[in-house]
CSV table of C-alpha atoms and ligand atoms in Angstrom, one decimal:
chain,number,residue,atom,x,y,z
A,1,UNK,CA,21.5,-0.9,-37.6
A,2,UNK,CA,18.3,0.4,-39.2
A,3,UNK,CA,16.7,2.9,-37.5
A,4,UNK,CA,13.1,4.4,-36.6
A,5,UNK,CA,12.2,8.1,-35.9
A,6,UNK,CA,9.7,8.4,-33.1
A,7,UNK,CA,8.8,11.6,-30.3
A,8,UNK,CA,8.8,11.1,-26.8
A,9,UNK,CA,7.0,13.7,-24.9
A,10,UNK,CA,8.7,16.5,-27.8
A,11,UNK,CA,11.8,14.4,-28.0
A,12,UNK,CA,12.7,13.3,-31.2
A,13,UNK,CA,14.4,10.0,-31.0
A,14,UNK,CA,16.2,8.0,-33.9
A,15,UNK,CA,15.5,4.1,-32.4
A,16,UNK,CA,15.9,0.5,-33.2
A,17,UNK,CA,12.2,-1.0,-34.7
A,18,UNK,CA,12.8,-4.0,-32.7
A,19,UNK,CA,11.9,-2.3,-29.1
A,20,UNK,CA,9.2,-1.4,-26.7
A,21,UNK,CA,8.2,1.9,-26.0
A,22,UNK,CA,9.4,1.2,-22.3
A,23,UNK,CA,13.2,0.0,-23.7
A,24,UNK,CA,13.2,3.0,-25.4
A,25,UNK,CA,12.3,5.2,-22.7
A,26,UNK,CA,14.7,3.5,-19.8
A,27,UNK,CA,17.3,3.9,-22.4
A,28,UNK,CA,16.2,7.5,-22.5
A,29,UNK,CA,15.9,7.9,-19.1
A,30,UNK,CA,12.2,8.8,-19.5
A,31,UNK,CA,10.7,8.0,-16.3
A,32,UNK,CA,7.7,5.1,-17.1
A,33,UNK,CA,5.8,3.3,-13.5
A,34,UNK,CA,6.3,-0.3,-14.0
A,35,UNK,CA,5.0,-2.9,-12.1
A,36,UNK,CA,4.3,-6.4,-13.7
A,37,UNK,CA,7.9,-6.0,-15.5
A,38,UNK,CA,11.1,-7.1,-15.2
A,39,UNK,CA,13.8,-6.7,-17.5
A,40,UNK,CA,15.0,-10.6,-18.7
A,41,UNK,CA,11.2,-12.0,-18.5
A,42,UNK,CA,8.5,-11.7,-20.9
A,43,UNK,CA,6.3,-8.6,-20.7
A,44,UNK,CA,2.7,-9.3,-20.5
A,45,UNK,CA,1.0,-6.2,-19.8
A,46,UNK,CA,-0.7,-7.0,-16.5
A,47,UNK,CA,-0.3,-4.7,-14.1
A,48,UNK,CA,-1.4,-1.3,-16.8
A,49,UNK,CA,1.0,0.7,-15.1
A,50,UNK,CA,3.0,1.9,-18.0
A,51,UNK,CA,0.2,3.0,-20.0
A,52,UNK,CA,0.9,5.6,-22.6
A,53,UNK,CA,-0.4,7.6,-24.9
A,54,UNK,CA,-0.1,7.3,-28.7
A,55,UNK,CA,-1.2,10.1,-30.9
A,56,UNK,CA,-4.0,9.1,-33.6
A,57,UNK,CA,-5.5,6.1,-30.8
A,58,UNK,CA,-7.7,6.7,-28.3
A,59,UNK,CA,-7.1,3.8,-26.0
A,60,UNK,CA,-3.9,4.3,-23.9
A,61,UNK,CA,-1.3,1.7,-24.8
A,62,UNK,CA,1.3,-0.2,-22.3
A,63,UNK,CA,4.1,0.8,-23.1
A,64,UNK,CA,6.0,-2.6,-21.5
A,65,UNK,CA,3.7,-4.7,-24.8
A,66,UNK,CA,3.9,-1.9,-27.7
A,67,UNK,CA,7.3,-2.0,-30.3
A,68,UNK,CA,8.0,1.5,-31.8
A,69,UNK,CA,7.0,2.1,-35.0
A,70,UNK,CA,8.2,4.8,-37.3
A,71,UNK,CA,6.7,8.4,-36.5
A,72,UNK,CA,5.2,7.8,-33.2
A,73,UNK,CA,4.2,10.0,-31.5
A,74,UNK,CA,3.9,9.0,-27.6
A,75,UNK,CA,3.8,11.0,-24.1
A,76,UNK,CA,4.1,9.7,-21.2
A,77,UNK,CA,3.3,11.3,-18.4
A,78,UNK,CA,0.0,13.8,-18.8
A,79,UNK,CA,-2.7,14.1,-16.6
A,80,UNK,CA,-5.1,11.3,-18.1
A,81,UNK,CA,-2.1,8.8,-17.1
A,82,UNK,CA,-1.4,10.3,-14.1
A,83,UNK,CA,-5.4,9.7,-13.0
A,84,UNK,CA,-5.1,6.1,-13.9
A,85,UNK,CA,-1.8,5.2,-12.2
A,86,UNK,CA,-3.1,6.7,-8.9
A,87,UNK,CA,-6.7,4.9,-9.4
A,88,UNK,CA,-4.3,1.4,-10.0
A,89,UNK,CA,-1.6,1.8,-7.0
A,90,UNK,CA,-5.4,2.7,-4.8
A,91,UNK,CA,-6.8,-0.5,-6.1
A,92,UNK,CA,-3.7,-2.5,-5.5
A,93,UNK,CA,-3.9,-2.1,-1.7
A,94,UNK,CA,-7.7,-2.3,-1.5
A,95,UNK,CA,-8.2,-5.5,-3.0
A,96,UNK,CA,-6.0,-7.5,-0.7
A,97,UNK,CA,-4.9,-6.9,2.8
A,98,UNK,CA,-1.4,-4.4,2.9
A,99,UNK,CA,-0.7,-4.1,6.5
A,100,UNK,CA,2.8,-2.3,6.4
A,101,UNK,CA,3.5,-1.8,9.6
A,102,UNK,CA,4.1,-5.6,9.9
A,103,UNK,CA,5.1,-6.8,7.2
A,104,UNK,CA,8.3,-8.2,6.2
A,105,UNK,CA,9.0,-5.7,3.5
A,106,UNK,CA,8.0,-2.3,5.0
A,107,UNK,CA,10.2,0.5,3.7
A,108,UNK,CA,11.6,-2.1,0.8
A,109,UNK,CA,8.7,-2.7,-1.2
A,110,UNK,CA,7.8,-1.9,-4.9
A,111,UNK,CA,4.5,-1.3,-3.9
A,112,UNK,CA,4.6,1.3,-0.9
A,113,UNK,CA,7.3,3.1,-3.8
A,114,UNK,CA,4.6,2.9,-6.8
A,115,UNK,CA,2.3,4.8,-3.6
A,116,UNK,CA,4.7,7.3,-3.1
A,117,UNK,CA,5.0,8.0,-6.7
A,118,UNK,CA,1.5,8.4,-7.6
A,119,UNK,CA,1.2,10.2,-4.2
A,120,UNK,CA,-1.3,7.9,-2.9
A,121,UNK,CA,-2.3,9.7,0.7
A,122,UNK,CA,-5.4,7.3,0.8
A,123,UNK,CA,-7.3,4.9,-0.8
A,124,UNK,CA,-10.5,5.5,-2.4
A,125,UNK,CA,-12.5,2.8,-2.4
A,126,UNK,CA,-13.4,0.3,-0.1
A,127,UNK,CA,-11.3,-2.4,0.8
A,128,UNK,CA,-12.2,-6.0,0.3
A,129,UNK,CA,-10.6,-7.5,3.3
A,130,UNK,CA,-10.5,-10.8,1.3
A,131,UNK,CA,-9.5,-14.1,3.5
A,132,UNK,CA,-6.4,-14.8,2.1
A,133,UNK,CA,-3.8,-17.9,2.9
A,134,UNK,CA,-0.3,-17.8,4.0
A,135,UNK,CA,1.4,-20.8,2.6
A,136,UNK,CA,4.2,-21.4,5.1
A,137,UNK,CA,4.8,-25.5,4.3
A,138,UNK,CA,8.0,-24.5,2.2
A,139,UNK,CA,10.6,-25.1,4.9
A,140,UNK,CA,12.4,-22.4,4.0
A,141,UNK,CA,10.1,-19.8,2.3
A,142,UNK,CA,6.4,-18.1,2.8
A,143,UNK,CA,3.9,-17.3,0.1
A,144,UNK,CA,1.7,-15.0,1.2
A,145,UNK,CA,-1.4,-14.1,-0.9
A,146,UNK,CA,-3.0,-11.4,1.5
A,147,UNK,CA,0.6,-9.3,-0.3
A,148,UNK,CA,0.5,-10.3,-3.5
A,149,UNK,CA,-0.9,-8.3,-6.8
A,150,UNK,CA,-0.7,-10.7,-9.2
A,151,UNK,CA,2.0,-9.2,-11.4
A,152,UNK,CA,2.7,-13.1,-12.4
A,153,UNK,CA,6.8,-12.1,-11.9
A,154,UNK,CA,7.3,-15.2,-9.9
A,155,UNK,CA,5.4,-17.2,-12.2
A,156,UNK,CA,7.6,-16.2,-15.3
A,157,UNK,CA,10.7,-16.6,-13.6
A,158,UNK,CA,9.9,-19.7,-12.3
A,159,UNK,CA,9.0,-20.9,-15.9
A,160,UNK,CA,11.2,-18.7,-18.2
A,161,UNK,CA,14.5,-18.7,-16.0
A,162,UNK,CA,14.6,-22.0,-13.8
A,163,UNK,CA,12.5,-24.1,-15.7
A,164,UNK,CA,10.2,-25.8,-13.1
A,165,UNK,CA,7.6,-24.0,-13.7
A,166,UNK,CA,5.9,-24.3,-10.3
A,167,UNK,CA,3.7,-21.2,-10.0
A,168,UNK,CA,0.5,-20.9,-12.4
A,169,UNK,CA,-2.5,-18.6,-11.8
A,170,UNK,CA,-5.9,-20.0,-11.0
A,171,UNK,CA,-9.4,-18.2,-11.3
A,172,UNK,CA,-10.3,-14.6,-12.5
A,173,UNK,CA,-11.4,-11.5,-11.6
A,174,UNK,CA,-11.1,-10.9,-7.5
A,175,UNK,CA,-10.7,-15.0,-6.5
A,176,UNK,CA,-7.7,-14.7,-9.0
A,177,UNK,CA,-4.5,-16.5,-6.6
A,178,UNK,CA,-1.3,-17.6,-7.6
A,179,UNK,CA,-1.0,-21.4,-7.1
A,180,UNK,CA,1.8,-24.3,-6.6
A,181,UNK,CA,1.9,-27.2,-9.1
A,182,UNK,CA,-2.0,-28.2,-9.2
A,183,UNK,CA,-3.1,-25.6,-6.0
A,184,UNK,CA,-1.4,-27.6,-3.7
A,185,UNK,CA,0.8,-26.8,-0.8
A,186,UNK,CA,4.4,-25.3,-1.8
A,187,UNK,CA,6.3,-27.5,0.3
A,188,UNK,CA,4.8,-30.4,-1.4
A,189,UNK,CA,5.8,-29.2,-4.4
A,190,UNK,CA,7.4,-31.9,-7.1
A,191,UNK,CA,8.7,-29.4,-9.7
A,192,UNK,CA,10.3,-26.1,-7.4
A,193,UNK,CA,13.8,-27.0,-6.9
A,194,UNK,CA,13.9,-24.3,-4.1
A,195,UNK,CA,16.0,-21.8,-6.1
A,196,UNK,CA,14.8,-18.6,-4.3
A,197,UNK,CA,14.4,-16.7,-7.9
A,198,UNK,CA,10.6,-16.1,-7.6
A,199,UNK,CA,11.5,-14.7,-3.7
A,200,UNK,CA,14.1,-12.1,-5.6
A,201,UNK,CA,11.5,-11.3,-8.3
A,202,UNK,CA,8.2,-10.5,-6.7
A,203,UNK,CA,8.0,-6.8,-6.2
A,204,UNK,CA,5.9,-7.0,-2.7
A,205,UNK,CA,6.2,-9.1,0.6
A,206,UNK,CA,4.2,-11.3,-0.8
A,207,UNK,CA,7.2,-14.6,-0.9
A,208,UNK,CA,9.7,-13.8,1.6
A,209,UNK,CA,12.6,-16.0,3.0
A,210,UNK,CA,11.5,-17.9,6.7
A,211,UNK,CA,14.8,-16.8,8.1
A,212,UNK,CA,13.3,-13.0,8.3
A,213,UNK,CA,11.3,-10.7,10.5
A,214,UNK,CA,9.5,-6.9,10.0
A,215,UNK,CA,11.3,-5.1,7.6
A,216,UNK,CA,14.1,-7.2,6.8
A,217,UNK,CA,13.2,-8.2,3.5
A,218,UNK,CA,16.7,-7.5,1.4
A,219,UNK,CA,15.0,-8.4,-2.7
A,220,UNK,CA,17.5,-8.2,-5.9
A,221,UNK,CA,15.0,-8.5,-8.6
A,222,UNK,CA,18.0,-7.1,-11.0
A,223,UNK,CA,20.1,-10.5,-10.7
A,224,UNK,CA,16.9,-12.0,-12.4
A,225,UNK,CA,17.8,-9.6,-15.3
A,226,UNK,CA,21.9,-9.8,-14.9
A,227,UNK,CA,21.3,-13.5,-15.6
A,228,UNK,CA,19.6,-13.5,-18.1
A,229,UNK,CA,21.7,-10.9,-20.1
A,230,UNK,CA,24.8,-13.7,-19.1
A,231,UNK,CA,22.8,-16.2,-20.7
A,232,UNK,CA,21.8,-14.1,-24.1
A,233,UNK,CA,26.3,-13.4,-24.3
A,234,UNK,CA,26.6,-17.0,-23.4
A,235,UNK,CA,28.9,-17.1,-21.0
B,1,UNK,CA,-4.2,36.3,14.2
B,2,UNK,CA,-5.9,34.6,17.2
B,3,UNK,CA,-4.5,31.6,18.5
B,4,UNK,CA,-6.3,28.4,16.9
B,5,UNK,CA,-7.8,25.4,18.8
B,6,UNK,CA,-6.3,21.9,18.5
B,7,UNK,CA,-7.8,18.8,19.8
B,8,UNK,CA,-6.4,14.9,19.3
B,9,UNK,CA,-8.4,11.9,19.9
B,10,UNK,CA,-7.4,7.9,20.0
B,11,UNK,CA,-10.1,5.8,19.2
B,12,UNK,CA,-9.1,2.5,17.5
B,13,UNK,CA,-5.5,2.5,17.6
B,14,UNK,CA,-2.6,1.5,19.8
B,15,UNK,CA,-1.8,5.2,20.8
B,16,UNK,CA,1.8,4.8,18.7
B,17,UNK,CA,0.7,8.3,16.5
B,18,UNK,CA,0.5,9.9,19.5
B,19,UNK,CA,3.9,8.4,21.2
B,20,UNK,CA,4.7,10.3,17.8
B,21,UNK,CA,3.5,13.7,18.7
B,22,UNK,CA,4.7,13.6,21.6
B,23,UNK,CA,8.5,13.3,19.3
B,24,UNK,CA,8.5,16.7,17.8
B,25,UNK,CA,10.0,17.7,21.6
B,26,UNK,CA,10.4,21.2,21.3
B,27,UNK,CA,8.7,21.7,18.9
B,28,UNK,CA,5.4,21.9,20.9
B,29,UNK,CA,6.6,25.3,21.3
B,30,UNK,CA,6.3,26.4,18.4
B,31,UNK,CA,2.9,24.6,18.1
B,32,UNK,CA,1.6,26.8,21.9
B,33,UNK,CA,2.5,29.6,20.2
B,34,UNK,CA,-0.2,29.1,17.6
B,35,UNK,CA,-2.6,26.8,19.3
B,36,UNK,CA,-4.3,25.8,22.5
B,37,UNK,CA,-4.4,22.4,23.1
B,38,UNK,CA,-8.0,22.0,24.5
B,39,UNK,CA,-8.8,18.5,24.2
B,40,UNK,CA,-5.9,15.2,24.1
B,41,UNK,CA,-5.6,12.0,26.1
B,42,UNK,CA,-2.4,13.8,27.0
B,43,UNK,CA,-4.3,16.1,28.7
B,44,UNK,CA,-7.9,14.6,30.0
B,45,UNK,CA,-10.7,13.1,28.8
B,46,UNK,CA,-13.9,15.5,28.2
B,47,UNK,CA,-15.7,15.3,24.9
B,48,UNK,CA,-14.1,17.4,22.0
B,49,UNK,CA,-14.7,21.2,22.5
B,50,UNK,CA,-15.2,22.8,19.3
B,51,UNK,CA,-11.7,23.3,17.7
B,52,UNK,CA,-9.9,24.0,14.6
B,53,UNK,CA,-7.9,21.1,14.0
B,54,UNK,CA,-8.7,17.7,15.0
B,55,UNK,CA,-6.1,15.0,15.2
B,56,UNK,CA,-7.9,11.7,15.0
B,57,UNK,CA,-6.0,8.5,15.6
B,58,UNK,CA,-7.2,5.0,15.2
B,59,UNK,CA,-10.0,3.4,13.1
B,60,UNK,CA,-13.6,3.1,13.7
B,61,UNK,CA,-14.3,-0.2,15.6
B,62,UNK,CA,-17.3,0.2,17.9
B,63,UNK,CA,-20.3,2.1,18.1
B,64,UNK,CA,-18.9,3.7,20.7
B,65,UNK,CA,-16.2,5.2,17.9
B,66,UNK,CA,-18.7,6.0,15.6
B,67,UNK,CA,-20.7,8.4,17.8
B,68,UNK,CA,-17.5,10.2,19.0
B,69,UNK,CA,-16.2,10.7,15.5
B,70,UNK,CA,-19.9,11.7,14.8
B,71,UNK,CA,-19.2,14.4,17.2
B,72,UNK,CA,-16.1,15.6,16.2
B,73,UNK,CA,-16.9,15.9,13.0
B,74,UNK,CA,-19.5,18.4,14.2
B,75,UNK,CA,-16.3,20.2,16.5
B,76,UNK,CA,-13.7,20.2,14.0
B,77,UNK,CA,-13.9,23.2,11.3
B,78,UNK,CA,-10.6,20.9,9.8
B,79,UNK,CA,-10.7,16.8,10.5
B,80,UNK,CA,-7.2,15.3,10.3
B,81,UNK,CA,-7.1,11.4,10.0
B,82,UNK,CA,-3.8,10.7,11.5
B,83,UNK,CA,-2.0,7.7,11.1
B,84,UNK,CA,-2.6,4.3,8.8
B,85,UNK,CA,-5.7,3.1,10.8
B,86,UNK,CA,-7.5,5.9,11.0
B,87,UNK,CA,-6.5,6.0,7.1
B,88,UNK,CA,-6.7,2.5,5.7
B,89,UNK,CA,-7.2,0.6,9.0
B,90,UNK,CA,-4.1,-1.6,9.4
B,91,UNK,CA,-3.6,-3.8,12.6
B,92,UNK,CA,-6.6,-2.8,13.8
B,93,UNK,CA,-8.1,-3.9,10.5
B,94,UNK,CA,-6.9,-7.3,10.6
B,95,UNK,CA,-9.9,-8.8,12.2
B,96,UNK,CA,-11.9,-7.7,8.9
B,97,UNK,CA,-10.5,-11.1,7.4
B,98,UNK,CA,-12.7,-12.9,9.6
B,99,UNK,CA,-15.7,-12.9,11.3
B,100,UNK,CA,-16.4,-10.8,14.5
B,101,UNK,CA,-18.2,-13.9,16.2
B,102,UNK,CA,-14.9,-15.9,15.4
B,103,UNK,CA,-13.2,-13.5,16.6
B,104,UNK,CA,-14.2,-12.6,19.7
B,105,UNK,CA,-14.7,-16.7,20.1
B,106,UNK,CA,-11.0,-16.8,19.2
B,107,UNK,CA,-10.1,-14.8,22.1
B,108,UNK,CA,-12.7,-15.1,24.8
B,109,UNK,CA,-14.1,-19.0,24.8
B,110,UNK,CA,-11.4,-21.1,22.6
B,111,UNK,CA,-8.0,-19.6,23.8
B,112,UNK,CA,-5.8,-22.1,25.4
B,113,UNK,CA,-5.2,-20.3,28.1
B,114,UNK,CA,-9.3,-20.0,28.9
B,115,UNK,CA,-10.6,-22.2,31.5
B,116,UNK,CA,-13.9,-23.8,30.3
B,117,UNK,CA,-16.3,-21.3,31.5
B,118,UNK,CA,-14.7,-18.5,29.2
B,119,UNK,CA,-17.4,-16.5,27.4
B,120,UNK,CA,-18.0,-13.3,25.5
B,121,UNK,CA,-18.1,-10.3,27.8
B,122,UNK,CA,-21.8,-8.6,26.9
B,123,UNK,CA,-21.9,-6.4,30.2
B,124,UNK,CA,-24.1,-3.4,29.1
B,125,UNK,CA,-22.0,-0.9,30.0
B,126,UNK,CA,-19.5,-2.5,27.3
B,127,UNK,CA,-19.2,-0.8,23.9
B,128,UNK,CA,-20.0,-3.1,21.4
B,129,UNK,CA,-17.6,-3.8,18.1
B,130,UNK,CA,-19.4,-3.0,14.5
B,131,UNK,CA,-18.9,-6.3,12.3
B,132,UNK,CA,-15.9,-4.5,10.6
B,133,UNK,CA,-13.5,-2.0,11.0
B,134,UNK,CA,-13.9,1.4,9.1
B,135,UNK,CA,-11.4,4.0,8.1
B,136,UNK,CA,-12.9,7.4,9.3
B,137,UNK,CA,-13.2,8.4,5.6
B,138,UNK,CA,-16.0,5.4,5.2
B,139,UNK,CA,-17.8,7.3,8.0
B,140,UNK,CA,-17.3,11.0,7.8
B,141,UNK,CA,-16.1,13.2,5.4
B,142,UNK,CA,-12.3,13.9,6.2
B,143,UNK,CA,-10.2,17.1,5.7
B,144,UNK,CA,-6.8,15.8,5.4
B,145,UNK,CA,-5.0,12.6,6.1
B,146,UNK,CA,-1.3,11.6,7.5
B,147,UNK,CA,-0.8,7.8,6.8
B,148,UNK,CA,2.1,5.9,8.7
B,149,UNK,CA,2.7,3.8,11.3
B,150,UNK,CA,3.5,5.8,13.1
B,151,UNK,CA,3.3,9.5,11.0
B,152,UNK,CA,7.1,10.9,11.6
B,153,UNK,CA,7.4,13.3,14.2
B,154,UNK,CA,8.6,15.6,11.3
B,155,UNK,CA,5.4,14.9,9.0
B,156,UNK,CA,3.2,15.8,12.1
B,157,UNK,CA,5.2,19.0,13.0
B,158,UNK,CA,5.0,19.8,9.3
B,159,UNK,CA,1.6,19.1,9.1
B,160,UNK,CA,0.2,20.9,11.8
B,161,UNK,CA,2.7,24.3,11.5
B,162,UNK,CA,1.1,24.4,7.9
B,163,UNK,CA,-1.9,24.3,8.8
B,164,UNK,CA,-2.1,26.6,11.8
B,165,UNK,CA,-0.4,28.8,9.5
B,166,UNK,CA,-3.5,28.8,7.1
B,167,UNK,CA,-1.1,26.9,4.7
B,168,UNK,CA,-2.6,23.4,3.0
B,169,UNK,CA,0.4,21.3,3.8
B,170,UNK,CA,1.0,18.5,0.6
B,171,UNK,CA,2.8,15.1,2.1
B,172,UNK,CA,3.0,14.3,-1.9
B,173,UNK,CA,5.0,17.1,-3.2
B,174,UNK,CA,6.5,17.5,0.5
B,175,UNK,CA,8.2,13.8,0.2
B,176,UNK,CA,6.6,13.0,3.3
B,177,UNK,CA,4.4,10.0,2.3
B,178,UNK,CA,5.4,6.9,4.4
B,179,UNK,CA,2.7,3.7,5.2
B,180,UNK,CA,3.9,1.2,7.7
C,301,LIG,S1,3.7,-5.8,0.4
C,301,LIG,FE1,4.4,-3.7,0.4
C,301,LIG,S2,2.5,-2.5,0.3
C,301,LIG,FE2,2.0,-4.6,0.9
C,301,LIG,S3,2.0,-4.6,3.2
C,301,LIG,FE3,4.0,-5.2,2.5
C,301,LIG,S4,5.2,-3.3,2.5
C,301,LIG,FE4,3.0,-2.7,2.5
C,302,LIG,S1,12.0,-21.4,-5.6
C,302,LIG,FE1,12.6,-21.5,-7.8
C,302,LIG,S2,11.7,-23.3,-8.5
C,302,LIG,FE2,10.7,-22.9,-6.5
C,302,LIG,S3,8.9,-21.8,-7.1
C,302,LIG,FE3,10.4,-20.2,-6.7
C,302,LIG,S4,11.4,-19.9,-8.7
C,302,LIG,FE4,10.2,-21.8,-8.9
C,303,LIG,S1,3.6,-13.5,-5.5
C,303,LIG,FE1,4.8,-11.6,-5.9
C,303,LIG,S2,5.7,-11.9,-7.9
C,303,LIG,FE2,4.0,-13.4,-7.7
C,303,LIG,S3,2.3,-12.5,-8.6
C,303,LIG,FE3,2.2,-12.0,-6.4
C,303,LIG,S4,3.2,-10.0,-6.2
C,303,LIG,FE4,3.7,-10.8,-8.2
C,304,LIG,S1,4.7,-2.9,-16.7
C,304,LIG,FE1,3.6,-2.7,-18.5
C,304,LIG,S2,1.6,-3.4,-17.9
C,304,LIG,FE2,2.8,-3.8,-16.1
């Protein structure tokens, strides 16, 4: 295999021209926040989590949507990221409504981790308290959109790994909302063929299973992955 | 060193952070030794003495709450927001989704279990809610915060033995960050 030199914060590397910065680094165990990915679905650079820098560009760079290239030089972890990951986890939970103690993934959830991390004590700005819906006509499963941060994991599954394609995103800026078929309740839904897969993907309590209460939510976003490496061996 | 003040105050919250004090047991020992207690719903009700820490639970919902934490800030050299409403509002912050007419409407003239004559209590004496729930940050300036619902009995003990000790206690660095 032809190789690529490249630095990781000081650490020479010798890697294949094919990857991301973030393969690179999980393969390096180089520690990289990551929100809107997950390994098996296409990286979009959403959630500008993984932002890092590259020597000789001023703008940081996610690291989920930039290939290696030879004699990069990239570090991922100083104080200019650091300031940004903690002003994105803040504005996560202040533009829709987190209420933790009652929600169905307390103490499992992607988001109260990416807090922790960043070590979010508060939230700086003021929260929007948006009205948000909570689609419950799926008889088995809840969309909730007062949870979700858009990271657009469901909708990729949905469309890259099950096919149906149910979930799209409709509007911009702060009205932005995930949406069923053409905004329509889930439950009447023609194309979701009730697979569950978006439930294991979304990093949040924002789609939960009906049969659950505070706290219970049990997500395995890595059999989204696992299934998708199957499906590259054929097997 | 002289022993410190401590007051704690519940304004708009459902008195769980406190249940949570109350769990570092012993460990209120420890605490005496360092501080007096002076002011707690534990204890009684006067207005907030002048103190060196104050332990404020709950959000701001009323003017009634506003005032007090008004005041408190005035008491408390250090202001301690303790617990995820008085942080970032939480249950109590729910009703900020709607509005407060709806609300109260909700609960006091459409209820099922109203009889037809239900209507708004507006007795003078009443305190009256503000339009939306505030964490105390959007109203005063605040020294330190402990989210959670409820803090750990263990981040509070932490929290205040640091601090009594003239130590800045760090929940980040300490692995003591919990919400919910
Ligand atoms: S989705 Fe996560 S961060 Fe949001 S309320 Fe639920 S547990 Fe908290
Ligand atoms: S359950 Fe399956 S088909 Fe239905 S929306 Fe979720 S991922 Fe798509
Ligand atoms: S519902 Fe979940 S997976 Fe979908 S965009 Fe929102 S947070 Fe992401
Ligand atoms: S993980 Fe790279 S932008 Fe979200």
């Amino acid at each position: 295999m032809n190789t690529i030199p490249i630095t990781i914060n000081d650490k020479k590397l010798d890697v294949d021209p094919a990857k991301t910065i973030l393969e690179v680094c999980r393969e390096n165990d180089i520690e990289i926040l990551t929100m809107c990915h997950l390994k098996g679905i296409i990286d979009i650079g959403a959630c500008r989590l993984c932002l890092v820098e590259i020597e000789g560009i001023n703008k940081l760079l996610s690291a989920c949507t930039t290939k290696v290239a030879a004699n990069m030089v990239v570090k991922t972890s100083t104080e200019r990221i650091k300031k940004y990951q903690r002003i994105t986890a803040e504005l996560f939970f202040a533009e829709r409504n987190h209420v933790c103690s009652v929600c169905v993934a307390n103490g499992k959830c992607e988001l109260q981790q990416l807090g922790y991390k960043v070590e979010m004590d508060h939230i700086r700005y003021p929260h929007l308290f948006p009205h948000c819906e909570v689609d419950t006509s799926h008889p088995w499963y809840v969309m909730d959109h007062n949870r979700c941060i858009m990271c657009t994991r469901c909708v990729r599954v949905c469309n890259e790994v099950e096919g149906a394609h149910n979930w799209d995103v409709m509007n911009r800026g702060h009205q932005v909302r995930i949406i069923s078929d053409f905004n329509t309740p889930w439950g009447e839904s023609i194309t979701c063929t009730s697979c569950g897969k978006c439930l294991h993907a979304c990093p949040t309590g924002a789609i939960w299973p009906k049969a659950i209460v505070q706290g219970q939510l049990e997500k395995k976003p890595e059999i989204i992955s696992e299934l998708m490496e199957k499906r590259k061996m054929k097997l | 060193m002289s022993k410190k003040k401590l007051g704690t105050v519940w304004l708009g919250g459902c008195s769980g952070c406190h249940m949570s004090l109350l769990d570092i047991d012993e460990r209120i020992l420890e605490v005496a030794k360092l501080a007096d207690i002076v002011k707690s719903p534990v204890v009684d009700g006067k207005e907030m003495p002048e103190v060196d820490i104050a332990l404020v639970e709950g959000a701001i919902t009323s003017d009634e709450h506003y005032r007090e934490l008004l005041h408190i800030r005035k008491q408390a050299k250090t202001l301690i927001a303790f617990g995820d409403c008085a942080v970032m509002t939480n249950v109590t912050g729910m009703r900020n989704y709607f509005n407060l007419k709806d609300v109260l409407d909700t609960a006091y003239v459409n209820a099922i279990s109203n009889d037809k004559e239900g209507k708004v209590p507006d007795h003078p004496s009443l305190l009256k809610l503000n339009e939306k729930v505030l964490p105390l940050q959007e109203v005063v300036k605040v020294d330190f915060v402990i989210p959670g619902c409820p803090p750990d009995a263990d981040t509070i003990f932490y929290v205040l033995f640091e601090f009594l000790n003239d130590r800045l206690p760090d929940l980040g660095k300490a692995k003591k960050l919990k919400y919910g």
